[in-house]
Coordinates of C-alpha atoms in Angstrom, one line a residue:
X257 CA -18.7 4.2 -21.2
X258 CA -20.2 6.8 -18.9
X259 CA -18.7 10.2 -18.7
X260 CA -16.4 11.5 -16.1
X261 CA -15.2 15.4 -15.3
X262 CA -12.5 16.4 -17.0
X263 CA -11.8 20.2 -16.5
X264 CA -11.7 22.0 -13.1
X265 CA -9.8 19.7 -10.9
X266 CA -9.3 16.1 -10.0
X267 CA -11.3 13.7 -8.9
X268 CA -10.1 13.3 -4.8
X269 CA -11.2 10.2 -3.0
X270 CA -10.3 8.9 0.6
X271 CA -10.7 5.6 -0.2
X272 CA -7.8 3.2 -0.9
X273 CA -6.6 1.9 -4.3
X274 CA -8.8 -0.9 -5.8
X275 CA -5.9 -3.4 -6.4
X276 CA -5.3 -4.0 -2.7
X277 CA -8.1 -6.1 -1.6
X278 CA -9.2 -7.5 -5.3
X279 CA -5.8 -9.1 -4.8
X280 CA -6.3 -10.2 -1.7
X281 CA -10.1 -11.5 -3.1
X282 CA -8.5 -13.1 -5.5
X283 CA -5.5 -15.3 -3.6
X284 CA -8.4 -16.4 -1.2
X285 CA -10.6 -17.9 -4.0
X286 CA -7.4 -18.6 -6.4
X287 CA -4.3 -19.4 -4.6
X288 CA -2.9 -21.2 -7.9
X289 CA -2.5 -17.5 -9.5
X290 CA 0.6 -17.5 -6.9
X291 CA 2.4 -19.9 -9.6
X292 CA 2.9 -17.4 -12.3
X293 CA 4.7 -15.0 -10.1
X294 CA 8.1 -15.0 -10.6
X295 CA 10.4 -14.6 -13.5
X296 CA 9.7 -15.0 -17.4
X297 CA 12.5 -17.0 -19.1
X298 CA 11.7 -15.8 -22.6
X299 CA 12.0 -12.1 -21.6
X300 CA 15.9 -11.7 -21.8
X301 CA 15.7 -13.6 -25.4
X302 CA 12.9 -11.6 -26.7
X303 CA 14.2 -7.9 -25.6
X304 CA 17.9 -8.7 -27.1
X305 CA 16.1 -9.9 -30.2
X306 CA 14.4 -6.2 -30.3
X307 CA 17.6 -4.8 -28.8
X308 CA 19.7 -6.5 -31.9
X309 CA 17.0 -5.3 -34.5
X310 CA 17.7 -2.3 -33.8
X311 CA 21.6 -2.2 -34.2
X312 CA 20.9 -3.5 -37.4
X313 CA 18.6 -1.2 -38.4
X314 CA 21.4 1.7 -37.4
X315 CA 23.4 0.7 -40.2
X316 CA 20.6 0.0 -42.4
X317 CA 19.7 3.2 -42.4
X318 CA 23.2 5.3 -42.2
X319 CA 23.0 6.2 -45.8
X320 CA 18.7 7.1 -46.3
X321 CA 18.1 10.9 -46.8
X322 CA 16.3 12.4 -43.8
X323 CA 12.9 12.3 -44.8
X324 CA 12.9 8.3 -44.9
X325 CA 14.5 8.5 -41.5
X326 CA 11.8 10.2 -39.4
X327 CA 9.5 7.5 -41.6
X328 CA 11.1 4.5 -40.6
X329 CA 11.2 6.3 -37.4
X330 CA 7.9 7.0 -36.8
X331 CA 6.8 3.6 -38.6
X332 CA 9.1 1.2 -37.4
X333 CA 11.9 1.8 -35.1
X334 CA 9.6 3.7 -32.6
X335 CA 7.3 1.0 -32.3
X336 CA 10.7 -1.3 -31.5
X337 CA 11.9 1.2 -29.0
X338 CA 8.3 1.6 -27.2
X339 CA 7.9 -1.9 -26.6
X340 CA 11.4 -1.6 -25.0
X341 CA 10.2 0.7 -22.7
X342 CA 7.4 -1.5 -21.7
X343 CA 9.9 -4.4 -21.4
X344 CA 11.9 -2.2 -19.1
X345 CA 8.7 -1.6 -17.1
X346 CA 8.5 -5.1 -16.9
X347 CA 11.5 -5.8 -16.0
X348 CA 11.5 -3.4 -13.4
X349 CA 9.4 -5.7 -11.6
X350 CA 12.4 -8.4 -11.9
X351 CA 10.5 -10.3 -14.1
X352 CA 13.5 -11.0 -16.3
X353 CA 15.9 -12.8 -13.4
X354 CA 13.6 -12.7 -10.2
X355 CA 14.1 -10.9 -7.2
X356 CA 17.3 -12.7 -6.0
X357 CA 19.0 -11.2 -9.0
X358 CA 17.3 -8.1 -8.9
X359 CA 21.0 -6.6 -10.2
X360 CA 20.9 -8.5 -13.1
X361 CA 17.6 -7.3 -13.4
X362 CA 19.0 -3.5 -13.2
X363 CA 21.8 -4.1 -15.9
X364 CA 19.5 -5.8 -18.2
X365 CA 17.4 -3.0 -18.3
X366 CA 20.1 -1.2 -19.0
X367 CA 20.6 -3.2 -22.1
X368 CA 17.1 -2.7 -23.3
X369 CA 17.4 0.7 -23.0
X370 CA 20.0 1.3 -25.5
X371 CA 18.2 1.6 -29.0
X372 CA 15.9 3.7 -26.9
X373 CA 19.2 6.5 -27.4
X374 CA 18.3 8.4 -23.7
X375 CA 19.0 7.2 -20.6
X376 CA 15.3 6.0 -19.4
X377 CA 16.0 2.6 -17.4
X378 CA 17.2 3.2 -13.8
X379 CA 14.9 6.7 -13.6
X380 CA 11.6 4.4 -14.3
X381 CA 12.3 1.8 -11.9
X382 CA 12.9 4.6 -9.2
X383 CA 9.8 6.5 -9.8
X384 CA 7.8 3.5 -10.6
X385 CA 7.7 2.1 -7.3
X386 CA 5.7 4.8 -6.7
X387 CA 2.9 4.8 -8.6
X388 CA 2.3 1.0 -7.7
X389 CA 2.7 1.8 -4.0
X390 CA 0.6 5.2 -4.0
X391 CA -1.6 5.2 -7.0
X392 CA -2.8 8.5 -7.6
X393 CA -1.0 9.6 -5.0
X394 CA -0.7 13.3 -4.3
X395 CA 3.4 14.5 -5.1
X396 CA 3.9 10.8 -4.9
X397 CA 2.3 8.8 -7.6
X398 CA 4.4 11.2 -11.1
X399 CA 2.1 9.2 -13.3
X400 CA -0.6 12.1 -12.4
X401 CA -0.4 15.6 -14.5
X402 CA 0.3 18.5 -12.8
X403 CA -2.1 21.2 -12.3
X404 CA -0.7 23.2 -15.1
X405 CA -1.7 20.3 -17.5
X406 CA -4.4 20.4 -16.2
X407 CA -5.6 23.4 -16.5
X408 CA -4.1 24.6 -19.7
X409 CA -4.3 21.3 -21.8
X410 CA -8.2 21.3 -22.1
X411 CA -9.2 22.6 -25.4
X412 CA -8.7 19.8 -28.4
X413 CA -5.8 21.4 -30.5
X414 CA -4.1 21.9 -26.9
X415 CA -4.5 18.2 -25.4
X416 CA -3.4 17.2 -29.4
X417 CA -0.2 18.9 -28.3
X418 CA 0.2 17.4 -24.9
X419 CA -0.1 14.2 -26.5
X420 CA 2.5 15.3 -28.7
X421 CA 4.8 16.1 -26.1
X422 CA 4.1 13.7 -23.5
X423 CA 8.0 12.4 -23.6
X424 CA 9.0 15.7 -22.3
X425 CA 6.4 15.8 -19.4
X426 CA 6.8 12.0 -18.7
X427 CA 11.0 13.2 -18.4
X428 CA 10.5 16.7 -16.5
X429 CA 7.5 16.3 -14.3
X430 CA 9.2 13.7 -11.9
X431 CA 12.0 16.8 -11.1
X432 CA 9.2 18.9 -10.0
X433 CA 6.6 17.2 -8.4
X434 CA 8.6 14.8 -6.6
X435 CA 12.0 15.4 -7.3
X436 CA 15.2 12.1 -5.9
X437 CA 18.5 12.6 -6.0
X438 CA 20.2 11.0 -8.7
X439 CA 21.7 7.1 -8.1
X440 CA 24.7 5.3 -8.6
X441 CA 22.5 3.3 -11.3
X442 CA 21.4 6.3 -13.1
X443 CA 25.1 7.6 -13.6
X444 CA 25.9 4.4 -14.9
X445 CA 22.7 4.4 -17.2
X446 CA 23.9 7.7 -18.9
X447 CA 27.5 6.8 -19.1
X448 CA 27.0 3.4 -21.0
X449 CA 24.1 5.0 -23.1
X450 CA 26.5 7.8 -23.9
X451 CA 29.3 5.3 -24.7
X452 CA 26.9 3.3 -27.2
X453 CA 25.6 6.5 -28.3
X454 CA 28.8 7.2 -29.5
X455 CA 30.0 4.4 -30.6
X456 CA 27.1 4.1 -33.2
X457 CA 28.1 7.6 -34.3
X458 CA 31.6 7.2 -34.9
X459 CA 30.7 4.1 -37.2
X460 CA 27.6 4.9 -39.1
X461 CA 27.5 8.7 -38.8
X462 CA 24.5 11.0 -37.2
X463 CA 21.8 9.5 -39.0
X464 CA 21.4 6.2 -37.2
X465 CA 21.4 8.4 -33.5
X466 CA 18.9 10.8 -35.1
X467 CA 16.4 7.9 -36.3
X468 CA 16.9 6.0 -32.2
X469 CA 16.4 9.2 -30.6
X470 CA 13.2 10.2 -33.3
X471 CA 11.4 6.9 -32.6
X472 CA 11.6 7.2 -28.9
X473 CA 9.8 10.7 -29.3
X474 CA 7.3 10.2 -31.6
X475 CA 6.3 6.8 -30.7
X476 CA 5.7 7.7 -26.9
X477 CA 3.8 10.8 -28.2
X478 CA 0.9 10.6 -30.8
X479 CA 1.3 7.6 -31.8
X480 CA -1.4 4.3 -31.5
X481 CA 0.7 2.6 -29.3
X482 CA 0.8 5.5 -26.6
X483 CA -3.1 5.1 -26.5
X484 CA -1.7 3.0 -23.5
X485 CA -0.7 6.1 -21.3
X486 CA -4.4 7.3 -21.6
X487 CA -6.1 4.3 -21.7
X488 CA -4.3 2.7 -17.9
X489 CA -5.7 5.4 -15.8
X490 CA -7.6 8.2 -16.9
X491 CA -11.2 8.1 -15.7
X492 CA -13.3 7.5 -18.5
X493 CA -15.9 6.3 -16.0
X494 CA -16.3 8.1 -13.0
X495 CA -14.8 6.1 -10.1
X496 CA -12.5 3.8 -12.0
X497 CA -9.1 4.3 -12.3
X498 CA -7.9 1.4 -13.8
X499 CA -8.6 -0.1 -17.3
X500 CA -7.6 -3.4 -19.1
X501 CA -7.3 -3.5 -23.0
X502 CA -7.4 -7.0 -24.3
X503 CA -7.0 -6.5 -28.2
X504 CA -3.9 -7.3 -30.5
X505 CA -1.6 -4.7 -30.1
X506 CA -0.6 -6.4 -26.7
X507 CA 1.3 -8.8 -28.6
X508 CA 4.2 -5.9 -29.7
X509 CA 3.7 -4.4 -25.8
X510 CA 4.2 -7.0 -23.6
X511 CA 0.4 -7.3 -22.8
X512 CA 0.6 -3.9 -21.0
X513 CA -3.4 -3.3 -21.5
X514 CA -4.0 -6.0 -19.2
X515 CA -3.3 -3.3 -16.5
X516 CA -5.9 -4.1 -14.0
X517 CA -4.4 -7.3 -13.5
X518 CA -1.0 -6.0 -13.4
X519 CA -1.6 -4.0 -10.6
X520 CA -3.5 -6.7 -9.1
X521 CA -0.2 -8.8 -10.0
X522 CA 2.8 -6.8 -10.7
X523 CA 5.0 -9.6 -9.6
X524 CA 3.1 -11.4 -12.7
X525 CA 5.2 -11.0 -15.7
X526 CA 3.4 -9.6 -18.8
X527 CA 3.3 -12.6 -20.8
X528 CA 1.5 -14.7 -18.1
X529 CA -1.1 -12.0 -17.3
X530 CA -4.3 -13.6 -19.5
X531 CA -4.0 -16.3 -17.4
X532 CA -5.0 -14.6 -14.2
X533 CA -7.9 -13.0 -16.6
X534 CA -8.7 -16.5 -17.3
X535 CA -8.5 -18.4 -14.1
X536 CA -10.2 -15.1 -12.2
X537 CA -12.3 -14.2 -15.0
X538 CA -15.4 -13.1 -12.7
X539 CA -13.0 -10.3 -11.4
X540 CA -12.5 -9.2 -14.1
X541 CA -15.4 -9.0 -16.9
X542 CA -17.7 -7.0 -15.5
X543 CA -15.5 -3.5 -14.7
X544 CA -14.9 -1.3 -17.6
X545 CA -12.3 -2.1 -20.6
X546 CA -10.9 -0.1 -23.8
X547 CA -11.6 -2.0 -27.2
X548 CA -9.4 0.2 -29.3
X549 CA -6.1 2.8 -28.0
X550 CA -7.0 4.8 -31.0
X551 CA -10.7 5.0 -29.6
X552 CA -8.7 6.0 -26.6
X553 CA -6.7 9.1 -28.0
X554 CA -9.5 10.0 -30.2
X555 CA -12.4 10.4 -27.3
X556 CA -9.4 11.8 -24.8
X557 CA -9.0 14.8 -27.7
X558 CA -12.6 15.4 -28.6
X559 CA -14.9 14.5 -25.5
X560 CA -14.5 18.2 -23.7
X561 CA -15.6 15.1 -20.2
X562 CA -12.3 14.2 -20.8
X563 CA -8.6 15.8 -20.3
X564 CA -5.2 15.8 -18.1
X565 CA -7.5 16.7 -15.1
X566 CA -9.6 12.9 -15.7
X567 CA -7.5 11.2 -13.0
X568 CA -8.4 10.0 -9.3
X569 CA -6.4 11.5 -6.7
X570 CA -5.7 10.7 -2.9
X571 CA -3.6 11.4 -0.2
X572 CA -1.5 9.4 1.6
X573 CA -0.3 9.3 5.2
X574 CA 3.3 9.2 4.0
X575 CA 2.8 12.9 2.5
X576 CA 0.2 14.2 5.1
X577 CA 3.2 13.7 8.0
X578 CA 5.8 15.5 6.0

């Protein structure tokens, strides 16, 4: 791929996000594609499958010593518990139960969140709205680093460490740069994650919480499958600020690389997404892809092009009359 700036600032634009009129493009020539929206009836069985794994694997590993609990944390239960999180991003498009159930929706993600350990579900959905509605939206879209990221994380050994610690900026930078008050749904989040939380530890001791809580860390930080957080929307070509990733490891992440046609479709659940690759395939071949997440995190620490600061950014009317 071409190179893009990476250091100084972002990349403004005035124009409008892509996904708006290729959807529109796409409808006109494709009006079947309207047929997959809707809800996926093999989500719910799938994420309690994963959901169940992982209670099982709390008492499995009650009794390891600790260094076999970070491994199987790192190794295997984080991998479980991102996929959950990308499960609850898709179900926080009602994908699970559609949009007349959009409650059921709410709870289930609830559920999904559990062997996650931290409240996550009813936060994302609120937030996420937001970066489908004003992509690279200035204080609106929280997807985008703040300037401090920006400017401090540009040196290899310091964007190895952002990496590292994305969880944390992914939890805090929401309360800064655009901060809601806290819902009904997100009290009810932490109170029934608390309750399981507990629960787990008053059966199988502190182990089992330690190796939930470790895999949610370290598998949203460095970790192959969070290639996905760099590989959606920083600018490895300048001017594009979305990018699909078609190889296997959407099969454990509920096809989240195909990205540009989620936010072409995000009423589309994951599963059905190569489908609108295939019917609208001319739409799609010809704008830049990733082959490889790994590729991804490796070029994002080493190409000095590349950094925190590699996003597109624009202004919307919303914020300009505040």
């Amino acid at each position: 791929m071409g190179k893009a700036a990476g250091r100084g600032d972002f990349e403004w634009v005035l124009n409008d996000q892509p996904h708006t009129s290729r959807r529109k493009a796409i409808l006109a020539k494709y009006p079947e594609i309207k047929s997959l929206m809707g809800p996926d009836p093999q989500l719910k069985w799938v994420v309690s499958g994963m959901v169940l794994t992982q209670l099982l694997a709390c008492y499995l590993v009650r009794n390891l010593t600790w260094k076999w609990i970070f491994f199987w944390a790192y190794a295997f239960g984080g991998c479980i518990n991102h996929s959950l999180t990308l499960a609850i991003h898709d179900i926080s498009h009602n994908v699970a139960f559609g949009n007349k159930l959009a409650k059921w929706n709410r709870w289930f993600a609830i559920w999904a969140n559990l062997p996650i350990g931290l409240p996550y579900s009813a936060s994302f959905k609120k937030y996420h709205i937001d970066h489908h509605r004003y992509l690279g939206g200035d204080q609106l879209d929280v997807d985008i680093p703040t300037d401090f990221e920006g400017w401090f994380f540009c040196t290899p050994a310091r964007k190895v460490l952002w990496l590292f610690l994305q969880p944390l900026f992914y939890a805090l930078r929401p309360l800064i740069v655009n901060p809601k008050p806290i819902c009904q749904l997100e009290i009810q989040n932490a109170v029934v994650q608390l309750m399981v939380d507990l629960i787990i530890y008053y059966f199988w001791g502190l182990k089992p919480i330690v190796y939930l809580i470790a895999g949610s860390i370290l598998c949203m930080g460095l970790h192959p499958i969070s290639g996905h957080f760099i590989a959606e929307h920083y600018m490895f070509l300048k001017g594009h600020e979305t990018y699909s990733y078609y190889g296997p490891l959407n099969w454990i992440t509920f096809n989240v690389g195909y990205h540009m046609e989620h936010h072409d479709f995000p009423s589309i659940p994951g599963s059905k997404l190569p489908q609108v690759k295939q019917i609208a395939a001319e739409y799609y071949d010809s704008l830049p892809q990733h082959i490889s997440w790994i590729r991804v995190l490796w070029d994002f620490v080493f190409d000095d092009s590349i950094g925190p600061y590699a996003r597109i950014k624009r202004e919307y009317k919303l914020r300009k009359q505040e």
